[in-house]
Short mmCIF file of C-alpha atoms in Angstrom, two decimals:
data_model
loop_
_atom_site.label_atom_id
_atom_site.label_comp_id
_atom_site.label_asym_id
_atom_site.label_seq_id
_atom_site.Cartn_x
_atom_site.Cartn_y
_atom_site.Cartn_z
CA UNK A 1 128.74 104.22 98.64
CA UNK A 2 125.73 105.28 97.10
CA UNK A 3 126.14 102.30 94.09
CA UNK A 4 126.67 99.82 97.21
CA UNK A 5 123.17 101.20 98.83
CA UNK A 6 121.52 101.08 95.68
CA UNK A 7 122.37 97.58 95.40
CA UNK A 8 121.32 96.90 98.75
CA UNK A 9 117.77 98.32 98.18
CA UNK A 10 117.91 96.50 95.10
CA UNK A 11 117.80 93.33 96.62
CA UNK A 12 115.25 94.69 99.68
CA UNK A 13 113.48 96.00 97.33
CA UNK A 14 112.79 92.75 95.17
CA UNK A 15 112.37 90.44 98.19
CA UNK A 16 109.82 92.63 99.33
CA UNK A 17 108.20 92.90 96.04
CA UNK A 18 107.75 88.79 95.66
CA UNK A 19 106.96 88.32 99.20
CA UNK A 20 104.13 90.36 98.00
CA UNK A 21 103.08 88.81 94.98
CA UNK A 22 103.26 85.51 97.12
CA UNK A 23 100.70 86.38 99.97
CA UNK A 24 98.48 87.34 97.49
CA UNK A 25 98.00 84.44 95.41
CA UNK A 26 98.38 82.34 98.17
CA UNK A 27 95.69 84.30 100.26
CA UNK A 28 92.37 83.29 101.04
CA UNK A 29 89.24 84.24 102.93
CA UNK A 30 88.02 80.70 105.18
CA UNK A 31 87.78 77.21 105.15
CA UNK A 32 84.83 75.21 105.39
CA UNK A 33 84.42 71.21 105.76
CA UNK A 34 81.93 69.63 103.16
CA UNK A 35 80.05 68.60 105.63
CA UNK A 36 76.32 69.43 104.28
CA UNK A 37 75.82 72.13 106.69
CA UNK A 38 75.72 75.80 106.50
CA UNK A 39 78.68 77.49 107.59
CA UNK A 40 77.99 81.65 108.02
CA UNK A 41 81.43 83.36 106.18
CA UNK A 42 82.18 86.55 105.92
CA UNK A 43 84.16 87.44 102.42
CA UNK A 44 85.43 90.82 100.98
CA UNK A 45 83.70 92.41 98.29
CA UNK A 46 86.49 93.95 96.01
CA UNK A 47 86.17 91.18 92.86
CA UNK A 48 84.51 87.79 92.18
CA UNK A 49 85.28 84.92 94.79
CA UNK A 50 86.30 81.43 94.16
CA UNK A 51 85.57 78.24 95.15
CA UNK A 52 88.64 75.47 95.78
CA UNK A 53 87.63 72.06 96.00
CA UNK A 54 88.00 68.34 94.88
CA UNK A 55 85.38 68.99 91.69
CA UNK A 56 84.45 65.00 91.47
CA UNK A 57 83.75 64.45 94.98
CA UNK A 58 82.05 68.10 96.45
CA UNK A 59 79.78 70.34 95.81
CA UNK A 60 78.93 73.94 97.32
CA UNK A 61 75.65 76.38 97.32
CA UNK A 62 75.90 80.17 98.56
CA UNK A 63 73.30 82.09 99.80
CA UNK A 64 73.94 85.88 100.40
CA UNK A 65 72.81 86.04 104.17
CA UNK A 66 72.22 90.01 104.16
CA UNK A 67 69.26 89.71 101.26
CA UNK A 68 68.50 85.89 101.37
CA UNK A 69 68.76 84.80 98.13
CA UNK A 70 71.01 82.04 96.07
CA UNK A 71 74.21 83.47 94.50
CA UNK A 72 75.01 81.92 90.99
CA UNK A 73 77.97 79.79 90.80
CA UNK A 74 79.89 79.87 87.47
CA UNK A 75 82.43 77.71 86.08
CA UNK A 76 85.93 79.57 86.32
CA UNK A 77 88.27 80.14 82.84
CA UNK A 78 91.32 78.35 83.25
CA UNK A 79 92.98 75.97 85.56
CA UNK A 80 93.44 76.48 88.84
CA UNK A 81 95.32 74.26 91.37
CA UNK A 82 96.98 74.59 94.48
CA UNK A 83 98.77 72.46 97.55
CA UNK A 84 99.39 74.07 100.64
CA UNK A 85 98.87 72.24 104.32
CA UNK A 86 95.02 71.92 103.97
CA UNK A 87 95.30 70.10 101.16
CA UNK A 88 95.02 69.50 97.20
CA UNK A 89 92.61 72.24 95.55
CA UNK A 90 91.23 72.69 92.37
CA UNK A 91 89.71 76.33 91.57
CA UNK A 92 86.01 75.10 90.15
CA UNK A 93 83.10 77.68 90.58
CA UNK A 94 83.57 82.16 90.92
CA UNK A 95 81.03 83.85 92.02
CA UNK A 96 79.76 87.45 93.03
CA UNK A 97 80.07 87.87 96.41
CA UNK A 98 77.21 90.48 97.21
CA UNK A 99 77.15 91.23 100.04
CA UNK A 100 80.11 89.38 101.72
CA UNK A 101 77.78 87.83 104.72
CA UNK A 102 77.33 84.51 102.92
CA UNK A 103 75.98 81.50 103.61
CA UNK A 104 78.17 78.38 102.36
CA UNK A 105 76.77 74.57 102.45
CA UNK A 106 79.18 72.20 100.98
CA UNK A 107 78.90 68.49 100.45
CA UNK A 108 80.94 65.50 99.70
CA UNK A 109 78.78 63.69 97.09
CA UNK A 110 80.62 60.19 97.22
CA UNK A 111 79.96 59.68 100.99
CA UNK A 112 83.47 59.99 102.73
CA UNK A 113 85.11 61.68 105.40
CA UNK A 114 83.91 65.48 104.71
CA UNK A 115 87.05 67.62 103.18
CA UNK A 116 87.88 71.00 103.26
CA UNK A 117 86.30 73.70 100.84
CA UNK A 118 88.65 76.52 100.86
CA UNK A 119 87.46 80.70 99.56
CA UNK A 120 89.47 83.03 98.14
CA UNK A 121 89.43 86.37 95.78
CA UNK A 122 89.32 85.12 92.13
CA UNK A 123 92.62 85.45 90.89
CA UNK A 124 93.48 88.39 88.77
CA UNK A 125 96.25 87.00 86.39
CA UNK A 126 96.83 90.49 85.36
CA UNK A 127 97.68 91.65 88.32
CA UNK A 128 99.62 88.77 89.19
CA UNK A 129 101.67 88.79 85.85
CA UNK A 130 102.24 92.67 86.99
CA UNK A 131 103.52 91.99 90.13
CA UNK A 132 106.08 89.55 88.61
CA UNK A 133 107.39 92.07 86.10
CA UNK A 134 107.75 94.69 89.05
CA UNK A 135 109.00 92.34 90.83
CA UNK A 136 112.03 91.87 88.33
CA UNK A 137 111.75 95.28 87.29
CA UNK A 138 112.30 97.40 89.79
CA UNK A 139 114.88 95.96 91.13
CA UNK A 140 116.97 95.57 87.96
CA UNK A 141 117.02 98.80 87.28
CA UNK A 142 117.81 99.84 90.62
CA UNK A 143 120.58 97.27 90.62
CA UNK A 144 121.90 98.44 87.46
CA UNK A 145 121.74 102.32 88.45
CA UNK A 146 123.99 100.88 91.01
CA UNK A 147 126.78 99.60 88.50
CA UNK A 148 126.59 102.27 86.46
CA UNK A 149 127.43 103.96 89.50
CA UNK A 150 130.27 102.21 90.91
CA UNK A 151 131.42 101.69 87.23
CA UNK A 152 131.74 105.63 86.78
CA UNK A 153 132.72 106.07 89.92
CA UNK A 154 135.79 103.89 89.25
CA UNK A 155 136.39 105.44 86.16
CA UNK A 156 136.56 108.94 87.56
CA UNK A 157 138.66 107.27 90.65
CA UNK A 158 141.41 105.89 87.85
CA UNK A 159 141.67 109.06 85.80
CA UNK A 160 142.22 111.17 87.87
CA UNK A 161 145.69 113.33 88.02
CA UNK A 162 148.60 111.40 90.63
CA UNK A 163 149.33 113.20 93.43
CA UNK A 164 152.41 115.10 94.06
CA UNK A 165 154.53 112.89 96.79
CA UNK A 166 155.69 114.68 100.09
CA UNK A 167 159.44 114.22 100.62
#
């Protein structure tokens, strides 16, 4: 029994685990149309923020609302892409979020329909590369504590003396 229910959290265990590591790269903090006016958003404060957007057609400014003053926009390292029912996204511009109370004005520079500008926390591949290994991890050994379980347990169950029969 006990191989069986380590098995069985095994497999919890690991669902849970990439459900996890899902959510959080898939998270994000708001969605704003490039519309060329200011949009007040509130963002968290734990790491850098980033901007997703179409990078030929918008462009974005942020102004922390709390002090007033422009918040540098920096290029991000890497590529960064991402589909999801708002749209296509590219990951162009981090920034420091200061205070969190931001001010975000976003434009489409070509002149069509406005499109979404989505926020999020800057990815931390790190953490998302550790996720992924405890998310095979933990359950494998779990699952194998399991079969060495039922393995021994079977081993024990085949040894062991006959019993005497009843007549």
């Amino acid at each position: 029994m006990l191989g069986l229910g380590l098995f069985l959290v095994a497999t919890l265990v690991g669902i849970g685990l990439f459900v996890w590591l899902l959510v959080g790269l898939f998270d994000f903090d708001t969605i704003v149309d490039a519309d060329g006016q200011p949009h007040d958003v509130t963002v968290g404060t734990d790491r850098d923020r980033m901007l997703w957007m179409d990078s030929t057609t918008q462009s974005c400014d942020v102004v922390d609302r709390d002090t007033g003053r422009p918040i540098p926009l920096e290029p991000v390292s890497g590529d960064f892409s991402r589909s999801d029912s708002e749209g296509d996204f590219e990951g162009m511009q981090r920034f420091d979020p200061g205070s969190g109370h931001l001010e975000l004005t976003c434009t489409q520079t070509d002149g069509t329909t406005p499109g979404p500008v989505m926020v999020s926390a800057y990815p931390r591949l790190g953490s998302a590369a550790a996720g992924l290994v405890l998310a095979i991890a933990v359950p494998g050994l779990l699952g194998l504590a399991g079969l060495v379980i039922i393995l021994w347990v079977g081993v024990l169950w085949s040894l062991r003396p006959a019993r005497a029969r009843l007549h």
